[in-house]
Coordinates of C-alpha atoms in Angstrom, one line a residue:
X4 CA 8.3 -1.7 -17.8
X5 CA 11.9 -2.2 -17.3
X6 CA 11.7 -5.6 -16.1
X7 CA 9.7 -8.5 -15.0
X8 CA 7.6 -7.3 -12.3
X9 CA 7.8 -9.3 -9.1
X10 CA 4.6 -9.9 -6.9
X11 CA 4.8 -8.1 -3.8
X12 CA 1.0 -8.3 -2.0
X13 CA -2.8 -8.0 -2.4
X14 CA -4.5 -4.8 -1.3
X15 CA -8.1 -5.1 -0.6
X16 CA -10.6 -2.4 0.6
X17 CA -13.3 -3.0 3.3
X18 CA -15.9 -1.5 5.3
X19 CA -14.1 1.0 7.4
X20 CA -16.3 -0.7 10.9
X21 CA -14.4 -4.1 10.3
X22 CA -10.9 -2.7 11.2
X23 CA -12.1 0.4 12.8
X24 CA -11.7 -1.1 16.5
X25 CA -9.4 -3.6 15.3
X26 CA -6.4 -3.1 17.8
X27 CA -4.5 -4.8 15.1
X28 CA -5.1 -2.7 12.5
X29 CA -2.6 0.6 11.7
X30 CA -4.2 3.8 11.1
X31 CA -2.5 6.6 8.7
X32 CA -3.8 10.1 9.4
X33 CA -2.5 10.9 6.1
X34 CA -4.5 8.9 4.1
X35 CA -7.4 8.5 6.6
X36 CA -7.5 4.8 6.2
X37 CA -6.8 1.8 8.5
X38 CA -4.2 -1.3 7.3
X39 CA -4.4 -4.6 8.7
X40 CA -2.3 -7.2 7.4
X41 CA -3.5 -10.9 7.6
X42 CA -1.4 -14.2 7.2
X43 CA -2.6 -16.9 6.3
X44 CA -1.8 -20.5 4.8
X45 CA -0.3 -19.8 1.6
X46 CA 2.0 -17.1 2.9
X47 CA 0.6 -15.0 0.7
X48 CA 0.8 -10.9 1.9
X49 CA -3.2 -9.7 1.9
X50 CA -3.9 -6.3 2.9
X51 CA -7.1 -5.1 4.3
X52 CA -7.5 -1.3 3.8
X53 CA -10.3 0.3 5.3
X54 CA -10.6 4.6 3.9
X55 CA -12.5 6.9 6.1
X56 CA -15.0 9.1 4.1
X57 CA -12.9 12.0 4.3
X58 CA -10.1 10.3 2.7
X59 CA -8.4 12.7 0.0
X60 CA -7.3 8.9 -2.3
X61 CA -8.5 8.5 -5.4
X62 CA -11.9 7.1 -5.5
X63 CA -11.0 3.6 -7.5
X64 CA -8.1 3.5 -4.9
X65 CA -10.7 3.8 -1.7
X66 CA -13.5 1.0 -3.5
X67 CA -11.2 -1.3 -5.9
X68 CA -8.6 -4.2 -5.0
X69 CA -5.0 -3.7 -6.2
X70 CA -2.2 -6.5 -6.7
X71 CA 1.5 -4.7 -5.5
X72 CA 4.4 -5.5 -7.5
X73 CA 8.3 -4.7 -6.8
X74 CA 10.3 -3.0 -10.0
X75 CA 13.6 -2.5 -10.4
X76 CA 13.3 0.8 -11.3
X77 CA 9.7 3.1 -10.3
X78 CA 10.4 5.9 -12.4
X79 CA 10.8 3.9 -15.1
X80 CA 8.2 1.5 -14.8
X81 CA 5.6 4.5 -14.5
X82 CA 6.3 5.3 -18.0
X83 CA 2.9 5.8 -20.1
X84 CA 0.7 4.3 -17.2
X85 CA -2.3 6.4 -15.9
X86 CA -0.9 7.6 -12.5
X87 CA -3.5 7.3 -9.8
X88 CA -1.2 7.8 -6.8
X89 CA 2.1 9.2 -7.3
X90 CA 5.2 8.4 -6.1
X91 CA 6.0 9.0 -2.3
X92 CA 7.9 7.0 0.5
X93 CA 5.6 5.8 3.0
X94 CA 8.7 5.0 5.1
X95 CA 13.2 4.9 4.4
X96 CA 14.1 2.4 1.5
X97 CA 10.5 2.4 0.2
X98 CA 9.1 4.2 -2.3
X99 CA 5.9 3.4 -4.2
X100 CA 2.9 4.7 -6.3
X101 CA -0.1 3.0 -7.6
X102 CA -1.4 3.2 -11.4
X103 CA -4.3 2.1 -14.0
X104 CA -3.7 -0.8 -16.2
X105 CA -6.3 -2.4 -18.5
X106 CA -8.4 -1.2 -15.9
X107 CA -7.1 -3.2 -13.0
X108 CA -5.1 -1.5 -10.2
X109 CA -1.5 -1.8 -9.6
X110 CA 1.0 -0.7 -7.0
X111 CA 4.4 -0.4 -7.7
X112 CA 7.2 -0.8 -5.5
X113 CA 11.1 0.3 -5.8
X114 CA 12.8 -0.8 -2.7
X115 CA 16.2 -2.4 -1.9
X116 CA 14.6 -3.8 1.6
X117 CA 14.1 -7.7 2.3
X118 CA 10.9 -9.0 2.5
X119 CA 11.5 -9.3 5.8
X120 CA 12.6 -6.0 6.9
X121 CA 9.5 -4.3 4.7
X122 CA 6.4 -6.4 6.7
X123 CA 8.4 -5.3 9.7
X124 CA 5.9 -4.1 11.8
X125 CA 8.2 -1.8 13.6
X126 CA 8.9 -0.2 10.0
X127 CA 5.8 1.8 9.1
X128 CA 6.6 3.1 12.7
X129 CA 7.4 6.9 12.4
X130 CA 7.1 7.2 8.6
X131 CA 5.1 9.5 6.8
X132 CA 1.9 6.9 6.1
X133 CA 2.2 5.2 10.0
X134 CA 3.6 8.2 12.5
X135 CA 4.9 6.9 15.8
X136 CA 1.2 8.2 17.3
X137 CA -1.0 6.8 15.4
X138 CA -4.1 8.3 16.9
X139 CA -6.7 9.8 15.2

């Protein structure tokens, strides 16, 4: 990789029923899954994802946890890696795509947006992961 990779978040599948009816939880049509982010204590960004069984991810993607980092540069940094999701931006200044390495799961991240602005809520909003409907 180009650089130091700098920890971002913690994705973590679950049963699609626990954030289902979760009026919390964001739903992607795209990806047929359900995101709910959780704070807690150590400030630490978790991410529940729950996939519907007609999601088109990539099996390890739908059942396995992955750790998110940011990189300087994505294109770069997917050098040589087993591409599991390519790259895409799930919404403006974002851009992302989640890879194999010694088996573990990683998500990485090329953005110029502040923490802040990225667990923005009102962000995801009308992108191509979180449309401004988010019905299903």
């Amino acid at each position: 990789m180009n650089s130091i990779p700098i920890f971002h978040h913690i994705g973590r599948p679950v049963p699609v029923d626990a954030l289902q009816s979760d009026p919390r939880a964001r739903y992607s049509p795209l990806y047929r899954m359900y995101t709910l982010d959780l704070p807690n204590d150590l400030s630490l960004h978790i991410q529940l994802h729950a996939f519907r069984e007609e999601s088109g991810l990539h099996e390890r993607i739908r059942t396995e946890s992955h750790v998110a980092f940011t990189v300087e540069d994505l294109e770069t940094a997917l050098r040589g890696t087993e591409i599991l999701m390519p790259p895409y931006e799930p919404f403006a200044g974002y851009r992302c795509a989640i890879v194999s390495v010694n088996h573990q799961l990683i998500e990485l991240i090329e953005t110029g947006l502040s923490d802040e602005q990225i667990w923005e809520e009102a962000r995801y909003r009308g992108g191509v992961l979180y449309p401004a409907t988010d019905t299903d």
